[in-house]
């Protein structure tokens, strides 16, 4: 039994599984949710809605400014510097990132062109010199924008210039165009035709060279290279940065440090307490007598050796120095005592606790920030789990940041005629960006894992062919994938063929 509802045919398979069938070329009322930080607009019909663009932009810009503010905090700056130094490593050829095409099914000629175009994109970015600044800007702001400038008369020349754009001045827009179906009762959206994407650039600063209007300047999608952090707020679907979860501990650390400084200053000095005996004097006369005593101690006669004159020097007392308290008749007489300063001023447990929370929020190992912790050059078994987690975190950052290079390479290859849009969509999942690695801990870990596998292989070698097959050893002992096994077999076959074609070594006559 089937049911027609909202233009869909809902039925059951023979096995009893419910399915939803959408005819080819049909439209759907479901808006695609692409988590890329775009501002979503819905237009068309009396039920069309829109997003408060101006208000959302102000809140997002304020968040970016907050990221930039806490990035200047000394402890946060040290952590960010450590992250950027691990992610961006300059090799001997001064290329922090290289293009990997070993999985791409293309001819060697096309691959060489892709390598050349990728190097050209890196030169336009001046990535050999500005790689640290570009990555840090992306990490702190949670997104990065570059305007792609080409020659309109000769687009075959490719990208001519790449200009960085402040994230607070440009926003990505996705417009969803709604239409009515045949009955006119349901709003429907085409799968592709009803989506329009573009960017809006707004620069309303007074000192701007080319100020724009409040509505902004509309820029096509392919004219901007864009990459975000990949982190999104679950409610607003806005892009958030990697510093988002560090805002609260950083603010708490600032407050506790200010409170500690104020307490140290106010409680550090020892103060004198003057108990002045005022007898049976009335209140007003007692206060006047107390002020006279205070003035008597404030006034000091000083002899000037240069002029031979006596000067009246007044030293005004503050509440941080002395206390003056009247004492009535019947108690003890005039007395001067000392009020001790603050105790346990050297304890900083609360500050250290919040400092650890800041480092945990930034995913940086605590051992890297402690001054008494040295660099461990021992075996991989001695590596802390925090270091392994930090290495994986760096790899995630690199993978997300690589989308920026792939976007630029796509535009360059299409403009130069190296690839078409269809070709790029087909090979892009297999393209890799290989970053230089400088993590000694990760290298030790890989070497020790390989050593343990080879030792296990040596122990099981006599049993291969009797109890274990070669296929089992490759997959379960050496942990090789099917692709790696196939590639290794092909390489060994090629090497054996080359060895058979080599002439025999010449005999050296003595």
PDB file of C-alpha atoms in Angstrom, residues 216-473:
ATOM      1  CA  UNK A 216      27.470  46.298   1.234  1.00  0.00           C
ATOM      2  CA  UNK A 217      29.072  45.214  -2.017  1.00  0.00           C
ATOM      3  CA  UNK A 218      27.927  41.926  -3.550  1.00  0.00           C
ATOM      4  CA  UNK A 219      30.784  39.639  -4.640  1.00  0.00           C
ATOM      5  CA  UNK A 220      30.425  36.386  -6.527  1.00  0.00           C
ATOM      6  CA  UNK A 221      31.181  33.093  -4.810  1.00  0.00           C
ATOM      7  CA  UNK A 222      34.191  32.160  -6.955  1.00  0.00           C
ATOM      8  CA  UNK A 223      35.860  35.536  -6.303  1.00  0.00           C
ATOM      9  CA  UNK A 224      36.547  34.712  -2.651  1.00  0.00           C
ATOM     10  CA  UNK A 225      38.664  31.915  -1.172  1.00  0.00           C
ATOM     11  CA  UNK A 226      37.156  31.036   2.192  1.00  0.00           C
ATOM     12  CA  UNK A 227      37.972  28.620   4.988  1.00  0.00           C
ATOM     13  CA  UNK A 228      36.594  28.389   8.519  1.00  0.00           C
ATOM     14  CA  UNK A 229      37.485  26.536  11.696  1.00  0.00           C
ATOM     15  CA  UNK A 230      34.856  23.831  11.247  1.00  0.00           C
ATOM     16  CA  UNK A 231      33.385  24.547  14.702  1.00  0.00           C
ATOM     17  CA  UNK A 232      29.797  25.783  14.842  1.00  0.00           C
ATOM     18  CA  UNK A 233      27.344  26.883  17.481  1.00  0.00           C
ATOM     19  CA  UNK A 234      24.538  24.337  17.715  1.00  0.00           C
ATOM     20  CA  UNK A 235      21.805  26.955  18.070  1.00  0.00           C
ATOM     21  CA  UNK A 236      22.776  29.823  15.776  1.00  0.00           C
ATOM     22  CA  UNK A 237      24.877  27.674  13.363  1.00  0.00           C
ATOM     23  CA  UNK A 238      27.469  30.428  13.367  1.00  0.00           C
ATOM     24  CA  UNK A 239      31.158  29.690  13.099  1.00  0.00           C
ATOM     25  CA  UNK A 240      33.017  29.786  16.406  1.00  0.00           C
ATOM     26  CA  UNK A 241      36.758  29.770  16.891  1.00  0.00           C
ATOM     27  CA  UNK A 242      39.127  27.463  18.681  1.00  0.00           C
ATOM     28  CA  UNK A 243      39.480  30.148  21.357  1.00  0.00           C
ATOM     29  CA  UNK A 244      35.764  30.034  22.173  1.00  0.00           C
ATOM     30  CA  UNK A 245      36.049  27.643  25.111  1.00  0.00           C
ATOM     31  CA  UNK A 246      39.032  29.578  26.487  1.00  0.00           C
ATOM     32  CA  UNK A 247      37.089  32.844  26.948  1.00  0.00           C
ATOM     33  CA  UNK A 248      35.658  31.981  30.361  1.00  0.00           C
ATOM     34  CA  UNK A 249      38.858  30.620  32.005  1.00  0.00           C
ATOM     35  CA  UNK A 250      40.878  33.534  30.598  1.00  0.00           C
ATOM     36  CA  UNK A 251      38.446  36.074  32.061  1.00  0.00           C
ATOM     37  CA  UNK A 252      38.476  34.260  35.401  1.00  0.00           C
ATOM     38  CA  UNK A 253      42.275  34.177  35.357  1.00  0.00           C
ATOM     39  CA  UNK A 254      42.397  37.924  34.739  1.00  0.00           C
ATOM     40  CA  UNK A 255      40.044  38.617  37.643  1.00  0.00           C
ATOM     41  CA  UNK A 256      41.886  36.382  40.095  1.00  0.00           C
ATOM     42  CA  UNK A 257      45.228  37.904  39.100  1.00  0.00           C
ATOM     43  CA  UNK A 258      43.886  41.423  39.639  1.00  0.00           C
ATOM     44  CA  UNK A 259      42.438  40.387  42.997  1.00  0.00           C
ATOM     45  CA  UNK A 260      45.740  38.820  44.036  1.00  0.00           C
ATOM     46  CA  UNK A 261      47.682  41.950  43.082  1.00  0.00           C
ATOM     47  CA  UNK A 262      45.307  44.212  44.998  1.00  0.00           C
ATOM     48  CA  UNK A 263      45.489  41.947  48.049  1.00  0.00           C
ATOM     49  CA  UNK A 264      49.274  41.803  47.888  1.00  0.00           C
ATOM     50  CA  UNK A 265      49.601  45.594  47.720  1.00  0.00           C
ATOM     51  CA  UNK A 266      47.019  46.384  50.383  1.00  0.00           C
ATOM     52  CA  UNK A 267      48.119  43.709  52.864  1.00  0.00           C
ATOM     53  CA  UNK A 268      51.871  43.680  52.269  1.00  0.00           C
ATOM     54  CA  UNK A 269      52.983  46.581  54.570  1.00  0.00           C
ATOM     55  CA  UNK A 270      52.820  46.452  58.340  1.00  0.00           C
ATOM     56  CA  UNK A 271      50.693  49.242  59.836  1.00  0.00           C
ATOM     57  CA  UNK A 272      50.883  51.066  63.147  1.00  0.00           C
ATOM     58  CA  UNK A 273      47.795  51.485  65.322  1.00  0.00           C
ATOM     59  CA  UNK A 274      47.754  54.550  67.627  1.00  0.00           C
ATOM     60  CA  UNK A 275      45.373  54.226  70.595  1.00  0.00           C
ATOM     61  CA  UNK A 276      45.104  57.810  71.899  1.00  0.00           C
ATOM     62  CA  UNK A 277      43.760  58.325  75.445  1.00  0.00           C
ATOM     63  CA  UNK A 278      41.151  61.129  75.243  1.00  0.00           C
ATOM     64  CA  UNK A 279      40.040  60.876  78.887  1.00  0.00           C
ATOM     65  CA  UNK A 280      36.585  62.327  79.574  1.00  0.00           C
ATOM     66  CA  UNK A 281      36.664  64.854  76.726  1.00  0.00           C
ATOM     67  CA  UNK A 282      33.426  65.357  74.828  1.00  0.00           C
ATOM     68  CA  UNK A 283      33.149  63.839  71.390  1.00  0.00           C
ATOM     69  CA  UNK A 284      33.982  67.004  69.420  1.00  0.00           C
ATOM     70  CA  UNK A 285      36.926  67.926  71.618  1.00  0.00           C
ATOM     71  CA  UNK A 286      38.134  64.318  71.556  1.00  0.00           C
ATOM     72  CA  UNK A 287      38.126  64.343  67.755  1.00  0.00           C
ATOM     73  CA  UNK A 288      39.934  67.734  67.734  1.00  0.00           C
ATOM     74  CA  UNK A 289      42.543  66.430  70.163  1.00  0.00           C
ATOM     75  CA  UNK A 290      43.043  63.342  67.958  1.00  0.00           C
ATOM     76  CA  UNK A 291      43.567  65.511  64.880  1.00  0.00           C
ATOM     77  CA  UNK A 292      46.125  67.629  66.731  1.00  0.00           C
ATOM     78  CA  UNK A 293      48.072  64.534  67.662  1.00  0.00           C
ATOM     79  CA  UNK A 294      47.947  63.394  64.040  1.00  0.00           C
ATOM     80  CA  UNK A 295      49.171  66.807  62.812  1.00  0.00           C
ATOM     81  CA  UNK A 296      51.975  66.757  65.344  1.00  0.00           C
ATOM     82  CA  UNK A 297      53.319  63.543  63.872  1.00  0.00           C
ATOM     83  CA  UNK A 298      52.752  64.684  60.336  1.00  0.00           C
ATOM     84  CA  UNK A 299      54.843  67.871  60.764  1.00  0.00           C
ATOM     85  CA  UNK A 300      58.590  67.387  60.770  1.00  0.00           C
ATOM     86  CA  UNK A 301      61.257  70.124  61.043  1.00  0.00           C
ATOM     87  CA  UNK A 302      64.134  69.467  58.637  1.00  0.00           C
ATOM     88  CA  UNK A 303      67.502  71.281  58.566  1.00  0.00           C
ATOM     89  CA  UNK A 304      68.700  72.125  55.046  1.00  0.00           C
ATOM     90  CA  UNK A 305      72.483  71.813  54.848  1.00  0.00           C
ATOM     91  CA  UNK A 306      72.709  73.810  51.601  1.00  0.00           C
ATOM     92  CA  UNK A 307      70.871  76.941  52.768  1.00  0.00           C
ATOM     93  CA  UNK A 308      71.217  76.593  56.541  1.00  0.00           C
ATOM     94  CA  UNK A 309      67.464  77.079  56.963  1.00  0.00           C
ATOM     95  CA  UNK A 310      64.931  75.026  58.860  1.00  0.00           C
ATOM     96  CA  UNK A 311      62.040  73.798  56.701  1.00  0.00           C
ATOM     97  CA  UNK A 312      58.617  72.625  57.740  1.00  0.00           C
ATOM     98  CA  UNK A 313      58.061  69.363  55.830  1.00  0.00           C
ATOM     99  CA  UNK A 314      54.607  67.773  56.018  1.00  0.00           C
ATOM    100  CA  UNK A 315      54.229  64.078  55.375  1.00  0.00           C
ATOM    101  CA  UNK A 316      50.594  63.160  54.926  1.00  0.00           C
ATOM    102  CA  UNK A 317      49.654  59.773  56.292  1.00  0.00           C
ATOM    103  CA  UNK A 318      47.423  57.398  54.336  1.00  0.00           C
ATOM    104  CA  UNK A 319      45.138  54.685  55.570  1.00  0.00           C
ATOM    105  CA  UNK A 320      47.576  52.073  54.279  1.00  0.00           C
ATOM    106  CA  UNK A 321      50.165  53.240  56.803  1.00  0.00           C
ATOM    107  CA  UNK A 322      48.628  54.030  60.188  1.00  0.00           C
ATOM    108  CA  UNK A 323      45.346  53.851  62.097  1.00  0.00           C
ATOM    109  CA  UNK A 324      44.378  56.427  64.758  1.00  0.00           C
ATOM    110  CA  UNK A 325      41.802  55.274  67.286  1.00  0.00           C
ATOM    111  CA  UNK A 326      40.570  57.168  70.357  1.00  0.00           C
ATOM    112  CA  UNK A 327      40.439  55.430  73.734  1.00  0.00           C
ATOM    113  CA  UNK A 328      38.236  56.534  76.649  1.00  0.00           C
ATOM    114  CA  UNK A 329      39.169  56.897  80.304  1.00  0.00           C
ATOM    115  CA  UNK A 330      39.061  53.665  82.211  1.00  0.00           C
ATOM    116  CA  UNK A 331      40.951  51.693  79.641  1.00  0.00           C
ATOM    117  CA  UNK A 332      44.613  51.538  79.007  1.00  0.00           C
ATOM    118  CA  UNK A 333      46.495  54.741  78.236  1.00  0.00           C
ATOM    119  CA  UNK A 334      48.023  55.789  74.953  1.00  0.00           C
ATOM    120  CA  UNK A 335      49.430  52.799  73.151  1.00  0.00           C
ATOM    121  CA  UNK A 336      51.146  52.137  69.817  1.00  0.00           C
ATOM    122  CA  UNK A 337      50.930  48.626  68.370  1.00  0.00           C
ATOM    123  CA  UNK A 338      51.711  47.011  65.025  1.00  0.00           C
ATOM    124  CA  UNK A 339      49.240  45.338  62.684  1.00  0.00           C
ATOM    125  CA  UNK A 340      50.986  42.524  60.826  1.00  0.00           C
ATOM    126  CA  UNK A 341      50.775  42.242  57.049  1.00  0.00           C
ATOM    127  CA  UNK A 342      49.019  39.579  55.037  1.00  0.00           C
ATOM    128  CA  UNK A 343      49.963  35.965  55.649  1.00  0.00           C
ATOM    129  CA  UNK A 344      50.607  33.217  53.033  1.00  0.00           C
ATOM    130  CA  UNK A 345      51.201  35.744  50.282  1.00  0.00           C
ATOM    131  CA  UNK A 346      53.271  33.204  48.371  1.00  0.00           C
ATOM    132  CA  UNK A 347      50.413  30.755  47.769  1.00  0.00           C
ATOM    133  CA  UNK A 348      49.222  30.860  44.151  1.00  0.00           C
ATOM    134  CA  UNK A 349      47.194  27.652  43.957  1.00  0.00           C
ATOM    135  CA  UNK A 350      44.073  29.386  42.647  1.00  0.00           C
ATOM    136  CA  UNK A 351      46.030  31.161  39.898  1.00  0.00           C
ATOM    137  CA  UNK A 352      47.789  27.945  38.860  1.00  0.00           C
ATOM    138  CA  UNK A 353      44.458  26.105  38.800  1.00  0.00           C
ATOM    139  CA  UNK A 354      42.917  28.615  36.378  1.00  0.00           C
ATOM    140  CA  UNK A 355      46.095  28.664  34.314  1.00  0.00           C
ATOM    141  CA  UNK A 356      45.783  24.911  33.843  1.00  0.00           C
ATOM    142  CA  UNK A 357      42.167  25.369  32.772  1.00  0.00           C
ATOM    143  CA  UNK A 358      43.297  27.849  30.120  1.00  0.00           C
ATOM    144  CA  UNK A 359      45.854  25.400  28.713  1.00  0.00           C
ATOM    145  CA  UNK A 360      43.304  22.570  28.776  1.00  0.00           C
ATOM    146  CA  UNK A 361      40.826  24.757  26.905  1.00  0.00           C
ATOM    147  CA  UNK A 362      43.456  25.395  24.223  1.00  0.00           C
ATOM    148  CA  UNK A 363      44.331  21.665  23.973  1.00  0.00           C
ATOM    149  CA  UNK A 364      47.976  22.365  24.786  1.00  0.00           C
ATOM    150  CA  UNK A 365      49.787  19.862  27.074  1.00  0.00           C
ATOM    151  CA  UNK A 366      50.474  21.276  30.510  1.00  0.00           C
ATOM    152  CA  UNK A 367      53.979  19.808  30.444  1.00  0.00           C
ATOM    153  CA  UNK A 368      54.937  22.170  27.618  1.00  0.00           C
ATOM    154  CA  UNK A 369      54.147  25.213  29.753  1.00  0.00           C
ATOM    155  CA  UNK A 370      55.780  24.186  33.015  1.00  0.00           C
ATOM    156  CA  UNK A 371      59.273  25.691  33.328  1.00  0.00           C
ATOM    157  CA  UNK A 372      60.696  22.731  35.260  1.00  0.00           C
ATOM    158  CA  UNK A 373      59.655  20.148  32.659  1.00  0.00           C
ATOM    159  CA  UNK A 374      62.370  19.219  30.197  1.00  0.00           C
ATOM    160  CA  UNK A 375      62.100  17.787  26.693  1.00  0.00           C
ATOM    161  CA  UNK A 376      61.817  14.010  26.766  1.00  0.00           C
ATOM    162  CA  UNK A 377      64.005  12.327  24.115  1.00  0.00           C
ATOM    163  CA  UNK A 378      63.396   8.786  25.345  1.00  0.00           C
ATOM    164  CA  UNK A 379      61.315   5.932  23.982  1.00  0.00           C
ATOM    165  CA  UNK A 380      57.804   6.338  22.693  1.00  0.00           C
ATOM    166  CA  UNK A 381      56.535   4.451  25.741  1.00  0.00           C
ATOM    167  CA  UNK A 382      57.606   7.438  27.831  1.00  0.00           C
ATOM    168  CA  UNK A 383      55.519   9.872  25.788  1.00  0.00           C
ATOM    169  CA  UNK A 384      52.587  11.261  27.711  1.00  0.00           C
ATOM    170  CA  UNK A 385      49.069  10.814  26.419  1.00  0.00           C
ATOM    171  CA  UNK A 386      48.701  14.590  26.248  1.00  0.00           C
ATOM    172  CA  UNK A 387      51.429  14.762  23.610  1.00  0.00           C
ATOM    173  CA  UNK A 388      49.690  12.153  21.474  1.00  0.00           C
ATOM    174  CA  UNK A 389      46.401  14.020  21.769  1.00  0.00           C
ATOM    175  CA  UNK A 390      48.137  17.281  20.894  1.00  0.00           C
ATOM    176  CA  UNK A 391      49.640  15.751  17.756  1.00  0.00           C
ATOM    177  CA  UNK A 392      46.193  14.533  16.637  1.00  0.00           C
ATOM    178  CA  UNK A 393      44.776  17.991  17.335  1.00  0.00           C
ATOM    179  CA  UNK A 394      47.451  19.557  15.122  1.00  0.00           C
ATOM    180  CA  UNK A 395      46.593  17.104  12.344  1.00  0.00           C
ATOM    181  CA  UNK A 396      42.922  18.136  12.542  1.00  0.00           C
ATOM    182  CA  UNK A 397      43.899  21.780  12.282  1.00  0.00           C
ATOM    183  CA  UNK A 398      46.023  21.092   9.222  1.00  0.00           C
ATOM    184  CA  UNK A 399      43.255  19.122   7.543  1.00  0.00           C
ATOM    185  CA  UNK A 400      40.770  21.924   8.074  1.00  0.00           C
ATOM    186  CA  UNK A 401      43.191  24.630   6.976  1.00  0.00           C
ATOM    187  CA  UNK A 402      43.998  22.702   3.770  1.00  0.00           C
ATOM    188  CA  UNK A 403      40.511  23.523   2.410  1.00  0.00           C
ATOM    189  CA  UNK A 404      41.805  27.032   1.812  1.00  0.00           C
ATOM    190  CA  UNK A 405      44.558  25.815  -0.546  1.00  0.00           C
ATOM    191  CA  UNK A 406      42.226  23.437  -2.362  1.00  0.00           C
ATOM    192  CA  UNK A 407      39.804  26.276  -3.065  1.00  0.00           C
ATOM    193  CA  UNK A 408      42.576  28.418  -4.564  1.00  0.00           C
ATOM    194  CA  UNK A 409      43.981  25.498  -6.580  1.00  0.00           C
ATOM    195  CA  UNK A 410      40.539  24.723  -8.002  1.00  0.00           C
ATOM    196  CA  UNK A 411      40.072  28.263  -9.307  1.00  0.00           C
ATOM    197  CA  UNK A 412      43.605  28.388 -10.722  1.00  0.00           C
ATOM    198  CA  UNK A 413      43.328  25.041 -12.544  1.00  0.00           C
ATOM    199  CA  UNK A 414      39.949  25.884 -14.063  1.00  0.00           C
ATOM    200  CA  UNK A 415      41.111  29.321 -15.238  1.00  0.00           C
ATOM    201  CA  UNK A 416      44.293  27.928 -16.782  1.00  0.00           C
ATOM    202  CA  UNK A 417      42.373  25.121 -18.489  1.00  0.00           C
ATOM    203  CA  UNK A 418      44.265  22.367 -16.698  1.00  0.00           C
ATOM    204  CA  UNK A 419      41.043  20.768 -15.433  1.00  0.00           C
ATOM    205  CA  UNK A 420      37.331  21.294 -15.846  1.00  0.00           C
ATOM    206  CA  UNK A 421      34.857  21.684 -13.002  1.00  0.00           C
ATOM    207  CA  UNK A 422      33.695  18.073 -13.472  1.00  0.00           C
ATOM    208  CA  UNK A 423      37.271  16.774 -13.445  1.00  0.00           C
ATOM    209  CA  UNK A 424      38.051  18.662 -10.268  1.00  0.00           C
ATOM    210  CA  UNK A 425      34.963  17.358  -8.478  1.00  0.00           C
ATOM    211  CA  UNK A 426      36.034  13.846  -9.418  1.00  0.00           C
ATOM    212  CA  UNK A 427      39.655  14.001  -8.233  1.00  0.00           C
ATOM    213  CA  UNK A 428      39.360  16.468  -5.316  1.00  0.00           C
ATOM    214  CA  UNK A 429      38.572  13.765  -2.696  1.00  0.00           C
ATOM    215  CA  UNK A 430      41.876  12.041  -3.558  1.00  0.00           C
ATOM    216  CA  UNK A 431      44.064  15.163  -3.404  1.00  0.00           C
ATOM    217  CA  UNK A 432      46.160  15.427  -0.266  1.00  0.00           C
ATOM    218  CA  UNK A 433      48.119  18.276   1.253  1.00  0.00           C
ATOM    219  CA  UNK A 434      51.237  17.066   3.024  1.00  0.00           C
ATOM    220  CA  UNK A 435      52.514  19.354   5.779  1.00  0.00           C
ATOM    221  CA  UNK A 436      56.053  19.160   7.072  1.00  0.00           C
ATOM    222  CA  UNK A 437      56.212  17.415  10.405  1.00  0.00           C
ATOM    223  CA  UNK A 438      58.398  18.409  13.302  1.00  0.00           C
ATOM    224  CA  UNK A 439      56.840  16.351  16.050  1.00  0.00           C
ATOM    225  CA  UNK A 440      59.575  14.176  17.506  1.00  0.00           C
ATOM    226  CA  UNK A 441      57.034  12.415  19.697  1.00  0.00           C
ATOM    227  CA  UNK A 442      54.965  11.307  16.702  1.00  0.00           C
ATOM    228  CA  UNK A 443      58.083  10.092  14.886  1.00  0.00           C
ATOM    229  CA  UNK A 444      59.172   8.069  17.929  1.00  0.00           C
ATOM    230  CA  UNK A 445      55.718   6.574  18.195  1.00  0.00           C
ATOM    231  CA  UNK A 446      55.634   5.492  14.542  1.00  0.00           C
ATOM    232  CA  UNK A 447      59.158   4.062  14.677  1.00  0.00           C
ATOM    233  CA  UNK A 448      58.422   2.042  17.786  1.00  0.00           C
ATOM    234  CA  UNK A 449      55.147   0.706  16.343  1.00  0.00           C
ATOM    235  CA  UNK A 450      56.972  -0.383  13.189  1.00  0.00           C
ATOM    236  CA  UNK A 451      59.753  -1.974  15.258  1.00  0.00           C
ATOM    237  CA  UNK A 452      57.242  -3.975  17.312  1.00  0.00           C
ATOM    238  CA  UNK A 453      55.479  -5.172  14.155  1.00  0.00           C
ATOM    239  CA  UNK A 454      58.755  -6.281  12.585  1.00  0.00           C
ATOM    240  CA  UNK A 455      59.721  -8.140  15.763  1.00  0.00           C
ATOM    241  CA  UNK A 456      56.358  -9.912  15.726  1.00  0.00           C
ATOM    242  CA  UNK A 457      56.879 -10.719  12.043  1.00  0.00           C
ATOM    243  CA  UNK A 458      60.274 -12.244  12.806  1.00  0.00           C
ATOM    244  CA  UNK A 459      58.726 -14.392  15.535  1.00  0.00           C
ATOM    245  CA  UNK A 460      55.926 -15.651  13.279  1.00  0.00           C
ATOM    246  CA  UNK A 461      58.099 -16.096  10.173  1.00  0.00           C
ATOM    247  CA  UNK A 462      58.663 -19.886  10.631  1.00  0.00           C
ATOM    248  CA  UNK A 463      54.895 -20.416  10.908  1.00  0.00           C
ATOM    249  CA  UNK A 464      53.971 -18.640   7.662  1.00  0.00           C
ATOM    250  CA  UNK A 465      52.610 -21.158   5.200  1.00  0.00           C
ATOM    251  CA  UNK A 466      51.910 -23.703   7.901  1.00  0.00           C
ATOM    252  CA  UNK A 467      49.530 -21.902  10.256  1.00  0.00           C
ATOM    253  CA  UNK A 468      49.365 -18.352   8.855  1.00  0.00           C
ATOM    254  CA  UNK A 469      49.008 -17.129   5.285  1.00  0.00           C
ATOM    255  CA  UNK A 470      50.859 -14.205   3.746  1.00  0.00           C
ATOM    256  CA  UNK A 471      47.575 -12.330   3.386  1.00  0.00           C
ATOM    257  CA  UNK A 472      46.850 -12.747   7.100  1.00  0.00           C
ATOM    258  CA  UNK A 473      50.329 -11.512   8.046  1.00  0.00           C
TER     259      UNK A 473
END
